[in-house]
Structure formats: C-alpha cells, structure tokens
Amino acid sequence: MSEGSYNAVTWLLDRNVEEGRGNKLVFNDTVSRLTYGELQRETRRAANMLRRLGVRREERVAMIMLDTVDFPIVFLGAIRAGIVPVPLNTLLTADQYAYILADCRARVLFVSEALYPVIKDVVGRMPDLEHVVVSGAKQNGHKQLAEEIAGESEQFTNAATHPDEPAFWLYSSGSTGMPKGVRHLHSNLQATADTYAKQVLGIRENDVCLSAAKLFFAYGLGNALTFPMSVGATVVLNSERPTPARMFDLMNRYNPSIFYGVPTLFAAMLNDETMKSERGGKSLRICTSAGEALPESVGNSWKSRFGVDILDGVGSTELLHIFLSNAPGDIKYGSSGKPVPGYAVRLVNEAGQDVADGEVGELLVDAPSAGEGYWNQRHKSRRTFEGPWTRTGDKYIRDAEGRYTFCGRADDMFKVSGIWVSPFEVESALITHPAVLEAAVVPEADPEGLLKPKAFVVLRPGATTTDLQEMLKEHVKQKIGPWKYPRWIDVVDSLPKTATGKIQRFKLREGAN
Ligand code: 3SK
C-alpha cells in the first residue's frame, strides 16, 4: 500500500500476523477452524481469484452466506482487493434478492450451498451478474469456492485504498419500503472497534466471542469479526439458527467470554425449560444486547441466573454499530445508557431544536462510523445524513444523569387524548405481567375515530387465560396510567419482526386498521 492509503484488511488482519498472532485461532465454525495466518493466506487467494474473475476495484460482489469460515475469507478477500462486498440477509425471498442484486449491480454472487435453492431461478436474469460461486458442494454447473481459491497465489499487495473509500455495503431493512444500500468506508470498521469495542466492552486478546446476530447484520459483523479481530481474539461462528438450545450448546462446548444477543433470545433462553438444569454460560464475563430495547425484567433475571450483566445498547446499520450503551459498572436496566465515547448525540423536537432533559426528542448522532449515504437514493440520503448528524428516527428521553431511554420509533408514537403514547412503554408494562411473553402495541381508531392503544400479546406456555383481557388492562393501568391501557388485546402465536428482531409494528397497524 502507498503512503497515506488505508486498507481495512491491513489493520484488521495483516497487523495481527505481523504482531506474532499468525498461529492463533481466529475463527471456529464448529466444522472448520482458521488461524490468523491461515486467514491471511486464504484472503490473499480470494483477492487473486476475484481479480482473475475480472472484478475491478470499487465493483460490488454480493454474498448470501451462512456464518462459516468462508464468510470472512470472501468478505476480507474482496476488501483487500479494493472490491466492495455486499453481505445480504440470508432470510430474504427470491424477489428481494433480485431487487438487491440489480440495485447493487453485483458482478459475482457468493452463495452458501444450503441457500442456493432460493436464488437458483434469479441468477439467470441478473444482467450484471457474471459468476455464481458456491460455498460448499457445486450447484448447477456454477463455480465452487474451494476449487476457485485452491490454485491461487498466497501473495497479494493490498489495494491502496483511501480511508474514505467505500469498503463494503450493508442493506438497511428499515421499517418500511425496499432495503437501501448503505455505503461503509474503509475507516469505519476501526472506528467502531476503537470506540464501543475497546472503550465500552473492553474487548481483549484472550476473549472468545459468540454472537447470536449473524455476520451480515451490522451488529453481528462488529460482534464476531471487527471487534475480536481488532485485538487478536477468537470467534465461535454459528451457522445455524440461534435457538436457546443451540446457544447453550455452543456455550458449553466453546466457553465464550462474550455473548452478544438480542432481547427476544435472552428472554427465550431464560424461559427454556429443557435447559434449566444446564450450567451453560459459566465462562461468560459480559453480554451485550441490541436490536430493540432490553426489558428491565430480562436484564435482572439474566444477571441473577448467570451472574453477568447484559450491556444494552442501540446501534444502526447506517452507523455500523452501537452508539448509545450501558457500560460495565454503570448499568440501569430499562435504559439504553449513555453515548459511546467518540459519538455525540442530540435530542431534537420537530422544529430541529434541542429539547431539555425529561422531554422526548428524536435522536441524532454524530458518528465516526457513519456510512456516507444510501446508494442511488439521494432524497433518503439527504433526509438521514444531515452534515455530521445522522437521524435515527428513534424517540428518546434523557434524564438528569445523562441516560437515554427509548420511547419508540418516531413513526410508532401516537397521541391518545392529546398525550403522546409510546408503544414501547405499554409493551414494557404488559410484559411485566406473568402471563405475557411478548407484546406489541399499535394505535387503533375507536368508534369515534379517536386513536387508542391496541395490543398483540404472545402468552407464556401454560399461562392462565381466565379474565385475561380485564386482568391485563388493569395491570397496565396500574403500571403506567389509566389512559395508556390497551382497549383491545389480541392473543397471537408470534409477532412480526425484522431479521434483527425489531417488532414490525407497521405490519400490525396495517392489519389493525
Ligand atoms: O439494532 C441495533 O441496535 C444495531 C446495533 C448494532 C449494529 C446495528 C444495529 C441495527
């Protein structure tokens, strides 16, 4: 690389080998393992393969890949070459993949064997797509990753990229509309590691990391790639569904010191009857949670069961990782904590003016890890990335100690009798009732056309349903005040959620009205 240039892979991977960690284990996906030295060689081969396939700097390659060792090989191999990997959610439909592949104009698609059936009818109609490379067994005459890489040289000079040059894109699902490609820069990965990972999480070389969130999410990418690699630590990759049983099993087998979860999973793990007798989790020193606010009751129960805290935080795909967080020794369950060192935040009203402590405002963040905009979406980019400030669309309230508490999405809040109601507050009250496992609240018009809260609840197994409606209404009235109680309560089997675990209230609103 030339002077003044900065390639994220030089910092993230090559530095570890130079500092003597070549023989240290970096990734274990329970089937294959890679040391830092092996990963360096494999990513150099992958970079040479991409050049041979004719992909040039700044062009995109898409990834629909499970969390196995092949993911970092492709992702970091592309970045090495100045080529832009676009990891995609592995749970999308064929139509959604067709939209994104056309939008990003990927020249090559890397796909895990198990996911190939979903895209097999799509790949033939993508005009920019020249190669499909399968991780696993060959499919339909397409190329196979292991075979393509095997003959390549282990020598490669990293592309002399600029710190402000796009390194990878992540598609942001958003609460409505088609996904938007967020362009992230070479310097953004280090920005998240130097701030949240080092100064909040206190990540260190002897950590073993396990993330329930997959690598294609911004949350998972930081948890299980950027952060551990930034200090030469080790990662256990989980290519399967992150069920409570799977997570306990991995904890028992690999003794992670950091477990990164999401609220629904923490709650499900605490409720997992079959695992009540297991001692999984004894190696943990800290856990993190993101995706949606962690209910206070879940944080407290986790702490008493496993003896470790969950650091609840908030991040976004646009800002790459967590920018508000609780910190070790400074935890208040029910709150999202304080700004991560290196990030500045503001709460503003509809006129764009800063609001005082105790007032609800939209959260804006000045972040060293912000994406540079949405691909081909100038209007949406301008509305979200306003100079140094990124609009999150989340409503928060700040207390006198400087802690921030989530009040709902800007577009989820509604007024009842002229008073703002946060669906989140009503949901939090509902789930403190012993019969309720999960809840979502949306506005519904009453016969007079006035908005009132309506709740959808998932009950705990075996919960008593006698007088359920009246019992829950009374419970909410007692907890948070008489006007906020849900006037209607539907019992459902599950709630609609995004892949990151956020409740999609807009889907319930559409069904409700
Ligand atoms: O949803 C979150 O809180 C989050 C956290 C870290 C990175 C990305 C996201 C969306």
Short mmCIF file of C-alpha atoms and ligand atoms in Angstrom, two decimals:
data_model
loop_
_atom_site.label_atom_id
_atom_site.label_comp_id
_atom_site.label_asym_id
_atom_site.label_seq_id
_atom_site.Cartn_x
_atom_site.Cartn_y
_atom_site.Cartn_z
CA MET A 1 0.00 0.00 0.00
CA SER A 2 1.24 3.51 -0.70
CA GLU A 3 1.79 6.16 1.94
CA GLY A 4 -1.42 7.85 3.08
CA SER A 5 -3.58 4.96 1.93
CA TYR A 6 -5.52 2.79 4.36
CA ASN A 7 -6.92 -0.66 3.66
CA ALA A 8 -9.13 -2.03 6.45
CA VAL A 9 -7.66 -5.53 6.00
CA THR A 10 -4.11 -4.32 6.63
CA TRP A 11 -5.25 -3.07 10.02
CA LEU A 12 -7.72 -5.80 10.88
CA LEU A 13 -5.85 -8.90 9.74
CA ASP A 14 -2.28 -8.38 8.48
CA ARG A 15 -1.37 -6.45 11.63
CA ASN A 16 -2.25 -9.50 13.76
CA VAL A 17 0.16 -11.66 11.78
CA GLU A 18 2.89 -9.00 11.96
CA GLU A 19 2.38 -8.77 15.73
CA GLY A 20 3.02 -12.52 16.11
CA ARG A 21 -0.52 -13.94 16.19
CA GLY A 22 -0.15 -15.96 12.96
CA ASN A 23 -0.76 -19.27 14.76
CA LYS A 24 -3.59 -18.03 16.93
CA LEU A 25 -7.12 -19.31 16.25
CA VAL A 26 -9.36 -16.60 14.83
CA PHE A 27 -12.49 -18.43 13.55
CA ASN A 28 -14.02 -21.76 14.54
CA ASP A 29 -17.34 -22.58 12.83
CA THR A 30 -17.54 -25.96 14.64
CA VAL A 31 -16.58 -27.75 11.40
CA SER A 32 -13.55 -25.75 10.22
CA ARG A 33 -11.02 -23.61 12.03
CA LEU A 34 -8.70 -20.85 10.80
CA THR A 35 -5.70 -19.19 12.42
CA TYR A 36 -4.85 -15.55 11.69
CA GLY A 37 -2.04 -16.76 9.42
CA GLU A 38 -4.34 -19.12 7.51
CA LEU A 39 -6.96 -16.40 7.14
CA GLN A 40 -4.31 -14.05 5.75
CA ARG A 41 -3.32 -16.61 3.13
CA GLU A 42 -6.91 -17.56 2.23
CA THR A 43 -8.00 -13.93 1.84
CA ARG A 44 -4.98 -13.24 -0.40
CA ARG A 45 -6.05 -16.19 -2.56
CA ALA A 46 -9.62 -14.89 -2.60
CA ALA A 47 -8.38 -11.44 -3.69
CA ASN A 48 -6.38 -13.05 -6.54
CA MET A 49 -9.43 -15.12 -7.54
CA LEU A 50 -11.62 -12.00 -7.76
CA ARG A 51 -9.05 -10.26 -9.94
CA ARG A 52 -8.88 -13.36 -12.17
CA LEU A 53 -12.68 -13.35 -12.47
CA GLY A 54 -12.35 -9.84 -13.84
CA VAL A 55 -13.76 -7.87 -10.89
CA ARG A 56 -12.19 -4.43 -10.57
CA ARG A 57 -11.71 -2.03 -7.69
CA GLU A 58 -14.96 -0.41 -6.46
CA GLU A 59 -17.13 -3.01 -8.17
CA ARG A 60 -19.53 -4.97 -5.98
CA VAL A 61 -19.73 -8.68 -5.18
CA ALA A 62 -22.79 -9.95 -3.31
CA MET A 63 -22.69 -12.52 -0.51
CA ILE A 64 -25.62 -14.71 0.58
CA MET A 65 -23.57 -16.71 3.02
CA LEU A 66 -24.02 -18.53 6.30
CA ASP A 67 -21.65 -17.82 9.18
CA THR A 68 -18.86 -20.26 8.33
CA VAL A 69 -15.13 -19.56 7.86
CA ASP A 70 -15.87 -18.89 4.17
CA PHE A 71 -17.66 -15.66 5.11
CA PRO A 72 -14.57 -13.80 6.40
CA ILE A 73 -12.47 -15.28 3.57
CA VAL A 74 -14.74 -13.74 0.92
CA PHE A 75 -15.55 -10.53 2.79
CA LEU A 76 -11.96 -9.66 3.72
CA GLY A 77 -10.54 -11.02 0.46
CA ALA A 78 -12.69 -8.58 -1.51
CA ILE A 79 -11.82 -5.61 0.71
CA ARG A 80 -8.12 -6.45 0.35
CA ALA A 81 -8.51 -6.00 -3.40
CA GLY A 82 -10.48 -2.74 -3.08
CA ILE A 83 -13.57 -4.66 -4.27
CA VAL A 84 -16.79 -3.97 -2.37
CA PRO A 85 -18.53 -6.97 -0.73
CA VAL A 86 -22.26 -6.66 -0.09
CA PRO A 87 -23.30 -9.25 2.54
CA LEU A 88 -27.04 -9.90 2.36
CA ASN A 89 -29.53 -11.16 4.87
CA THR A 90 -29.77 -14.92 4.38
CA LEU A 91 -33.52 -14.96 5.12
CA LEU A 92 -34.76 -12.90 2.15
CA THR A 93 -37.06 -14.08 -0.63
CA ALA A 94 -36.06 -14.60 -4.28
CA ASP A 95 -37.76 -11.31 -5.24
CA GLN A 96 -35.90 -9.38 -2.56
CA TYR A 97 -32.59 -10.86 -3.74
CA ALA A 98 -33.44 -9.98 -7.33
CA TYR A 99 -34.13 -6.37 -6.28
CA ILE A 100 -30.85 -6.05 -4.35
CA LEU A 101 -28.66 -7.82 -6.91
CA ALA A 102 -29.99 -5.45 -9.58
CA ASP A 103 -29.65 -2.43 -7.26
CA CYS A 104 -26.01 -3.07 -6.33
CA ARG A 105 -25.10 -4.47 -9.78
CA ALA A 106 -23.02 -7.27 -8.27
CA ARG A 107 -20.59 -8.88 -10.74
CA VAL A 108 -20.16 -12.03 -8.66
CA LEU A 109 -22.50 -13.70 -6.19
CA PHE A 110 -21.09 -15.90 -3.41
CA VAL A 111 -23.75 -18.19 -2.00
CA SER A 112 -23.76 -20.96 0.58
CA GLU A 113 -24.81 -24.33 -0.79
CA ALA A 114 -27.81 -24.50 1.59
CA LEU A 115 -29.11 -21.13 0.36
CA TYR A 116 -28.63 -21.77 -3.35
CA PRO A 117 -32.21 -23.08 -3.94
CA VAL A 118 -33.67 -19.65 -3.06
CA ILE A 119 -31.70 -17.83 -5.77
CA LYS A 120 -31.38 -20.52 -8.43
CA ASP A 121 -34.18 -19.04 -10.57
CA VAL A 122 -33.00 -15.47 -10.05
CA VAL A 123 -29.35 -15.59 -11.08
CA GLY A 124 -30.04 -16.15 -14.78
CA ARG A 125 -31.93 -12.87 -15.10
CA MET A 126 -29.42 -10.52 -13.46
CA PRO A 127 -27.73 -8.62 -16.32
CA ASP A 128 -24.65 -7.55 -14.32
CA LEU A 129 -24.03 -10.90 -12.66
CA GLU A 130 -21.23 -12.83 -14.39
CA HIS A 131 -20.35 -15.57 -11.90
CA VAL A 132 -22.01 -17.50 -9.11
CA VAL A 133 -19.54 -19.08 -6.67
CA VAL A 134 -20.88 -21.65 -4.24
CA SER A 135 -19.51 -22.21 -0.74
CA GLY A 136 -19.96 -25.98 -0.29
CA ALA A 137 -20.80 -28.51 -2.97
CA LYS A 138 -21.02 -27.46 -6.63
CA GLN A 139 -24.53 -26.48 -7.80
CA ASN A 140 -25.94 -26.40 -11.30
CA GLY A 141 -22.54 -26.10 -13.00
CA HIS A 142 -21.59 -22.93 -11.04
CA LYS A 143 -18.13 -22.35 -9.65
CA GLN A 144 -17.11 -23.77 -6.29
CA LEU A 145 -15.30 -21.53 -3.81
CA ALA A 146 -12.78 -24.11 -2.56
CA GLU A 147 -11.83 -25.08 -6.12
CA GLU A 148 -11.57 -21.46 -7.31
CA ILE A 149 -9.31 -20.44 -4.44
CA ALA A 150 -7.11 -23.55 -4.34
CA GLY A 151 -4.87 -22.68 -7.28
CA GLU A 152 -4.36 -19.01 -6.41
CA SER A 153 -1.17 -17.43 -5.09
CA GLU A 154 -0.78 -16.56 -1.39
CA GLN A 155 0.95 -13.32 -2.38
CA PHE A 156 -1.11 -10.18 -2.83
CA THR A 157 -0.40 -6.48 -2.46
CA ASN A 158 -3.40 -4.84 -0.81
CA ALA A 159 -5.21 -2.22 -2.87
CA ALA A 160 -4.01 1.25 -1.84
CA THR A 161 -7.47 2.35 -0.83
CA HIS A 162 -8.35 5.65 0.83
CA PRO A 163 -9.77 5.67 4.39
CA ASP A 164 -12.84 7.44 2.95
CA GLU A 165 -13.30 4.94 0.12
CA PRO A 166 -16.30 2.58 0.26
CA ALA A 167 -15.14 -0.78 1.62
CA PHE A 168 -18.46 -2.70 1.87
CA TRP A 169 -22.18 -2.06 1.75
CA LEU A 170 -24.90 -3.23 4.10
CA TYR A 171 -28.57 -3.14 3.18
CA SER A 172 -30.72 -1.44 5.76
CA SER A 173 -34.13 -3.07 6.08
CA GLY A 174 -35.85 -0.04 7.62
CA SER A 175 -39.37 -0.29 8.93
CA THR A 176 -41.00 0.35 5.53
CA GLY A 177 -40.09 0.28 1.85
CA MET A 178 -37.40 -1.60 -0.07
CA PRO A 179 -33.95 -2.03 1.51
CA LYS A 180 -31.36 0.71 0.98
CA GLY A 181 -27.66 0.07 0.38
CA VAL A 182 -25.54 1.90 2.98
CA ARG A 183 -22.01 2.55 1.74
CA HIS A 184 -19.49 2.00 4.54
CA LEU A 185 -15.90 3.20 4.34
CA HIS A 186 -12.53 1.53 4.99
CA SER A 187 -12.06 3.57 8.18
CA ASN A 188 -15.50 2.70 9.61
CA LEU A 189 -14.62 -0.76 10.93
CA GLN A 190 -11.73 0.58 13.02
CA ALA A 191 -13.93 3.47 14.18
CA THR A 192 -16.38 1.01 15.82
CA ALA A 193 -13.57 -1.04 17.36
CA ASP A 194 -11.69 1.96 18.79
CA THR A 195 -14.85 3.31 20.41
CA TYR A 196 -17.51 0.81 21.51
CA ALA A 197 -15.41 -2.37 21.47
CA LYS A 198 -12.38 -1.01 23.31
CA GLN A 199 -13.90 1.70 25.49
CA VAL A 200 -17.25 0.14 26.47
CA LEU A 201 -16.88 -3.61 26.02
CA GLY A 202 -13.20 -3.58 26.97
CA ILE A 203 -12.53 -6.37 24.48
CA ARG A 204 -9.16 -8.11 24.88
CA GLU A 205 -6.94 -10.63 23.19
CA ASN A 206 -7.96 -13.59 25.36
CA ASP A 207 -11.69 -13.12 24.71
CA VAL A 208 -13.71 -15.81 22.96
CA CYS A 209 -16.73 -14.24 21.22
CA LEU A 210 -20.09 -15.78 20.35
CA SER A 211 -22.75 -13.74 18.54
CA ALA A 212 -26.38 -14.70 18.01
CA ALA A 213 -26.59 -11.98 15.35
CA LYS A 214 -25.16 -13.14 12.02
CA LEU A 215 -22.24 -11.55 10.21
CA PHE A 216 -24.46 -9.99 7.52
CA PHE A 217 -26.01 -7.69 10.16
CA ALA A 218 -24.06 -4.63 11.22
CA TYR A 219 -24.45 -5.82 14.82
CA GLY A 220 -23.09 -9.30 14.03
CA LEU A 221 -20.28 -8.01 11.83
CA GLY A 222 -18.88 -5.91 14.68
CA ASN A 223 -19.51 -8.60 17.32
CA ALA A 224 -17.97 -11.54 15.50
CA LEU A 225 -15.46 -10.03 13.10
CA THR A 226 -14.33 -6.44 13.64
CA PHE A 227 -14.15 -6.41 17.44
CA PRO A 228 -12.41 -9.74 18.05
CA MET A 229 -10.02 -9.23 15.14
CA SER A 230 -9.18 -5.72 16.35
CA VAL A 231 -7.44 -7.27 19.40
CA GLY A 232 -6.43 -10.69 18.08
CA ALA A 233 -9.23 -12.56 19.88
CA THR A 234 -11.11 -15.74 18.85
CA VAL A 235 -14.62 -16.18 17.43
CA VAL A 236 -17.04 -19.12 17.53
CA LEU A 237 -19.22 -18.82 14.41
CA ASN A 238 -22.74 -20.22 14.45
CA SER A 239 -24.05 -21.15 11.01
CA GLU A 240 -27.34 -22.47 12.41
CA ARG A 241 -30.48 -20.81 13.79
CA PRO A 242 -29.67 -19.13 17.12
CA THR A 243 -32.15 -21.09 19.25
CA PRO A 244 -31.74 -21.22 23.04
CA ALA A 245 -30.68 -24.88 22.80
CA ARG A 246 -28.04 -24.12 20.16
CA MET A 247 -26.66 -21.17 22.11
CA PHE A 248 -26.42 -23.15 25.36
CA ASP A 249 -24.77 -25.99 23.48
CA LEU A 250 -22.13 -23.67 21.94
CA MET A 251 -21.54 -22.04 25.32
CA ASN A 252 -20.94 -25.45 26.92
CA ARG A 253 -18.61 -26.57 24.14
CA TYR A 254 -16.55 -23.42 23.49
CA ASN A 255 -16.70 -21.36 26.71
CA PRO A 256 -17.20 -17.89 25.23
CA SER A 257 -16.31 -14.93 27.43
CA ILE A 258 -18.53 -12.51 25.47
CA PHE A 259 -22.03 -13.39 24.30
CA TYR A 260 -23.81 -10.92 22.04
CA GLY A 261 -27.59 -11.47 21.97
CA VAL A 262 -30.90 -9.77 21.31
CA PRO A 263 -33.74 -9.26 23.82
CA THR A 264 -36.04 -11.96 22.42
CA LEU A 265 -33.27 -14.52 22.60
CA PHE A 266 -32.25 -13.59 26.15
CA ALA A 267 -35.91 -13.91 27.19
CA ALA A 268 -36.27 -17.24 25.38
CA MET A 269 -33.04 -18.57 26.93
CA LEU A 270 -34.30 -17.64 30.38
CA ASN A 271 -37.59 -19.44 29.64
CA ASP A 272 -36.03 -22.53 28.11
CA GLU A 273 -37.33 -25.33 30.34
CA THR A 274 -35.08 -28.05 28.95
CA MET A 275 -32.01 -26.01 29.81
CA LYS A 276 -32.98 -25.01 33.33
CA SER A 277 -30.59 -27.59 34.78
CA GLU A 278 -27.69 -26.80 32.42
CA ARG A 279 -24.82 -24.65 33.58
CA GLY A 280 -24.16 -23.08 30.16
CA GLY A 281 -22.69 -19.63 30.37
CA LYS A 282 -20.21 -20.16 33.21
CA SER A 283 -17.31 -18.78 31.15
CA LEU A 284 -19.09 -15.51 30.33
CA ARG A 285 -17.66 -12.22 31.54
CA ILE A 286 -20.09 -9.90 29.74
CA CYS A 287 -23.11 -9.97 27.39
CA THR A 288 -24.47 -7.34 25.04
CA SER A 289 -27.93 -6.70 23.67
CA ALA A 290 -29.18 -4.58 20.77
CA GLY A 291 -31.87 -4.59 18.09
CA GLU A 292 -34.59 -3.34 20.42
CA ALA A 293 -34.63 -2.11 23.99
CA LEU A 294 -33.94 -4.78 26.59
CA PRO A 295 -36.78 -5.06 29.14
CA GLU A 296 -35.60 -4.37 32.67
CA SER A 297 -37.05 -7.69 33.90
CA VAL A 298 -34.97 -9.65 31.37
CA GLY A 299 -31.74 -7.86 32.34
CA ASN A 300 -32.35 -8.50 36.03
CA SER A 301 -33.28 -12.18 35.56
CA TRP A 302 -30.24 -12.79 33.35
CA LYS A 303 -27.94 -11.20 35.90
CA SER A 304 -29.33 -13.32 38.74
CA ARG A 305 -29.23 -16.54 36.70
CA PHE A 306 -25.79 -16.19 35.07
CA GLY A 307 -24.09 -13.63 37.30
CA VAL A 308 -23.11 -11.40 34.34
CA ASP A 309 -24.56 -8.15 33.13
CA ILE A 310 -26.08 -7.51 29.73
CA LEU A 311 -24.88 -4.23 28.28
CA ASP A 312 -27.96 -2.95 26.49
CA GLY A 313 -27.12 -0.62 23.61
CA VAL A 314 -28.50 0.95 20.47
CA GLY A 315 -26.96 0.95 17.03
CA SER A 316 -27.98 1.11 13.42
CA THR A 317 -26.90 -0.18 10.05
CA GLU A 318 -26.25 3.43 8.97
CA LEU A 319 -23.83 3.98 11.88
CA LEU A 320 -22.40 0.45 11.70
CA HIS A 321 -22.59 -0.38 15.38
CA ILE A 322 -23.63 0.75 18.85
CA PHE A 323 -23.56 4.46 19.71
CA LEU A 324 -25.56 4.54 22.97
CA SER A 325 -24.83 1.94 25.60
CA ASN A 326 -24.80 0.91 29.18
CA ALA A 327 -21.27 0.26 30.41
CA PRO A 328 -19.73 -2.19 32.89
CA GLY A 329 -20.26 -0.75 36.38
CA ASP A 330 -22.77 1.81 35.06
CA ILE A 331 -25.88 -0.16 34.19
CA LYS A 332 -29.51 0.77 34.54
CA TYR A 333 -31.79 -1.88 33.11
CA GLY A 334 -34.63 -0.33 31.14
CA SER A 335 -32.35 2.44 29.82
CA SER A 336 -30.15 2.43 26.71
CA GLY A 337 -27.34 4.10 28.65
CA LYS A 338 -25.10 6.97 27.59
CA PRO A 339 -23.31 7.99 24.38
CA VAL A 340 -20.38 5.75 23.49
CA PRO A 341 -17.08 7.70 23.78
CA GLY A 342 -16.35 9.19 20.35
CA TYR A 343 -20.05 9.64 19.49
CA ALA A 344 -22.05 12.84 20.10
CA VAL A 345 -25.83 12.74 20.34
CA ARG A 346 -28.67 15.29 20.35
CA LEU A 347 -32.39 15.06 21.01
CA VAL A 348 -34.39 17.46 18.85
CA ASN A 349 -38.04 18.42 18.51
CA GLU A 350 -39.95 18.71 15.21
CA ALA A 351 -38.52 22.22 14.69
CA GLY A 352 -34.98 20.82 14.98
CA GLN A 353 -34.36 22.46 18.37
CA ASP A 354 -32.60 20.63 21.18
CA VAL A 355 -35.01 19.51 23.90
CA ALA A 356 -34.38 19.67 27.64
CA ASP A 357 -33.80 16.70 29.96
CA GLY A 358 -37.08 14.92 30.58
CA GLU A 359 -38.56 15.82 27.16
CA VAL A 360 -38.97 13.41 24.26
CA GLY A 361 -37.00 14.17 21.10
CA GLU A 362 -35.67 12.44 18.01
CA LEU A 363 -32.15 11.09 18.42
CA LEU A 364 -29.44 12.46 16.12
CA VAL A 365 -25.90 11.06 16.20
CA ASP A 366 -22.55 12.46 15.09
CA ALA A 367 -20.62 9.25 14.45
CA PRO A 368 -17.07 8.45 13.28
CA SER A 369 -18.51 5.23 11.76
CA ALA A 370 -21.40 6.74 9.75
CA GLY A 371 -21.99 5.46 6.25
CA GLU A 372 -21.55 8.01 3.50
CA GLY A 373 -25.12 7.67 2.22
CA TYR A 374 -27.60 5.34 0.55
CA TRP A 375 -26.77 4.06 -2.90
CA ASN A 376 -28.92 5.71 -5.59
CA GLN A 377 -31.26 7.29 -3.01
CA ARG A 378 -30.40 10.97 -2.88
CA HIS A 379 -33.60 12.11 -1.18
CA LYS A 380 -33.47 9.49 1.52
CA SER A 381 -29.74 10.14 1.99
CA ARG A 382 -30.34 13.85 2.47
CA ARG A 383 -33.12 13.24 4.96
CA THR A 384 -30.99 10.84 7.03
CA PHE A 385 -27.40 12.12 6.74
CA GLU A 386 -27.58 15.83 7.59
CA GLY A 387 -24.00 17.09 7.64
CA PRO A 388 -22.26 15.44 10.58
CA TRP A 389 -25.59 14.33 12.09
CA THR A 390 -27.38 11.10 11.25
CA ARG A 391 -31.10 10.96 12.02
CA THR A 392 -32.04 7.69 13.70
CA GLY A 393 -35.85 8.02 13.60
CA ASP A 394 -35.87 6.89 17.25
CA LYS A 395 -37.53 8.91 20.00
CA TYR A 396 -35.62 9.12 23.28
CA ILE A 397 -35.79 10.90 26.59
CA ARG A 398 -32.66 11.90 28.60
CA ASP A 399 -32.62 12.00 32.39
CA ALA A 400 -30.60 14.32 34.63
CA GLU A 401 -27.78 11.75 34.80
CA GLY A 402 -27.44 11.80 31.01
CA ARG A 403 -29.01 8.36 30.44
CA TYR A 404 -31.21 7.82 27.41
CA THR A 405 -34.43 5.81 27.46
CA PHE A 406 -36.16 4.60 24.33
CA CYS A 407 -39.70 5.92 23.72
CA GLY A 408 -40.40 4.28 20.36
CA ARG A 409 -39.78 4.91 16.70
CA ALA A 410 -40.59 8.41 15.54
CA ASP A 411 -43.30 6.89 13.39
CA ASP A 412 -44.64 4.49 16.05
CA MET A 413 -45.54 7.13 18.62
CA PHE A 414 -49.15 8.26 18.74
CA LYS A 415 -51.33 10.57 20.78
CA VAL A 416 -54.22 9.48 22.99
CA SER A 417 -56.37 12.36 24.20
CA GLY A 418 -53.61 14.73 23.10
CA ILE A 419 -50.91 12.94 25.09
CA TRP A 420 -48.04 11.07 23.41
CA VAL A 421 -48.12 7.33 23.99
CA SER A 422 -45.03 5.27 23.42
CA PRO A 423 -45.99 1.76 22.27
CA PHE A 424 -42.80 0.64 23.93
CA GLU A 425 -43.94 1.86 27.33
CA VAL A 426 -47.25 -0.02 27.07
CA GLU A 427 -45.44 -3.14 25.82
CA SER A 428 -42.96 -2.92 28.69
CA ALA A 429 -45.86 -2.75 31.14
CA LEU A 430 -47.61 -5.72 29.52
CA ILE A 431 -44.58 -7.99 29.66
CA THR A 432 -44.19 -7.46 33.39
CA HIS A 433 -47.42 -9.49 33.72
CA PRO A 434 -46.61 -13.18 34.37
CA ALA A 435 -48.93 -14.36 31.56
CA VAL A 436 -47.22 -12.32 28.83
CA LEU A 437 -44.06 -13.35 26.98
CA GLU A 438 -44.03 -10.67 24.25
CA ALA A 439 -46.22 -7.73 23.33
CA ALA A 440 -46.62 -5.17 20.56
CA VAL A 441 -48.83 -2.11 20.68
CA VAL A 442 -50.23 -0.04 17.82
CA PRO A 443 -52.84 2.72 17.56
CA GLU A 444 -56.37 1.71 16.54
CA ALA A 445 -59.29 4.05 15.90
CA ASP A 446 -62.25 3.63 18.25
CA PRO A 447 -65.87 4.07 17.02
CA GLU A 448 -65.41 7.84 17.37
CA GLY A 449 -62.31 7.73 15.16
CA LEU A 450 -60.02 8.53 18.10
CA LEU A 451 -56.78 6.63 18.46
CA LYS A 452 -56.37 4.24 21.34
CA PRO A 453 -53.72 1.58 22.07
CA LYS A 454 -54.34 -1.93 20.76
CA ALA A 455 -52.10 -4.79 21.98
CA PHE A 456 -51.00 -8.05 20.41
CA VAL A 457 -49.63 -10.44 23.01
CA VAL A 458 -47.81 -13.77 22.94
CA LEU A 459 -48.59 -15.71 26.09
CA ARG A 460 -46.16 -17.75 28.13
CA PRO A 461 -46.66 -21.52 27.90
CA GLY A 462 -49.33 -22.60 30.38
CA ALA A 463 -50.48 -19.04 31.15
CA THR A 464 -53.96 -18.82 32.56
CA THR A 465 -56.39 -17.12 30.19
CA THR A 466 -59.37 -16.69 32.52
CA ASP A 467 -60.33 -12.99 32.58
CA LEU A 468 -57.14 -12.30 30.63
CA GLN A 469 -58.39 -9.15 28.90
CA GLU A 470 -59.57 -7.40 32.06
CA MET A 471 -56.55 -8.58 34.03
CA LEU A 472 -54.06 -7.17 31.52
CA LYS A 473 -55.92 -3.88 31.11
CA GLU A 474 -55.96 -3.36 34.85
CA HIS A 475 -52.30 -4.33 35.08
CA VAL A 476 -51.28 -1.65 32.52
CA LYS A 477 -53.47 0.99 34.18
CA GLN A 478 -51.76 0.30 37.48
CA LYS A 479 -48.29 0.37 35.97
CA ILE A 480 -48.30 3.39 33.66
CA GLY A 481 -51.52 5.33 33.97
CA PRO A 482 -55.18 4.95 33.02
CA TRP A 483 -55.24 6.45 29.51
CA LYS A 484 -52.46 4.22 28.15
CA TYR A 485 -54.06 0.82 28.72
CA PRO A 486 -54.81 -1.22 25.57
CA ARG A 487 -58.52 -1.05 24.75
CA TRP A 488 -58.26 -4.25 22.66
CA ILE A 489 -55.96 -7.23 23.22
CA ASP A 490 -55.37 -9.92 20.58
CA VAL A 491 -53.60 -13.10 21.59
CA VAL A 492 -51.26 -14.23 18.78
CA ASP A 493 -48.74 -17.05 18.30
CA SER A 494 -45.88 -14.74 17.29
CA LEU A 495 -45.15 -11.11 16.42
CA PRO A 496 -43.90 -9.93 13.01
CA LYS A 497 -40.22 -8.97 13.32
CA THR A 498 -37.34 -7.82 11.15
CA ALA A 499 -34.36 -10.11 10.78
CA THR A 500 -32.63 -8.11 13.55
CA GLY A 501 -35.51 -8.85 15.92
CA LYS A 502 -37.28 -5.48 15.80
CA ILE A 503 -41.06 -5.65 16.03
CA GLN A 504 -42.61 -4.56 12.73
CA ARG A 505 -45.47 -2.55 14.19
CA PHE A 506 -46.35 -1.21 10.75
CA LYS A 507 -47.47 -4.73 9.78
CA LEU A 508 -49.75 -4.90 12.81
CA ARG A 509 -51.01 -1.37 12.08
CA GLU A 510 -51.87 -2.35 8.52
CA GLY A 511 -53.75 -5.40 9.82
CA ALA A 512 -55.39 -3.41 12.61
CA ASN A 513 -56.88 -0.57 10.60
O1 3SK B 1 -30.32 -2.60 16.08
C1 3SK B 1 -29.31 -2.24 16.66
O2 3SK B 1 -29.38 -1.77 17.81
C2 3SK B 1 -27.96 -2.36 15.99
C3 3SK B 1 -26.87 -2.45 16.78
C4 3SK B 1 -25.62 -2.52 16.22
C5 3SK B 1 -25.46 -2.52 14.87
C6 3SK B 1 -26.57 -2.45 14.08
C7 3SK B 1 -27.82 -2.36 14.62
C8 3SK B 1 -29.00 -2.27 13.68
#
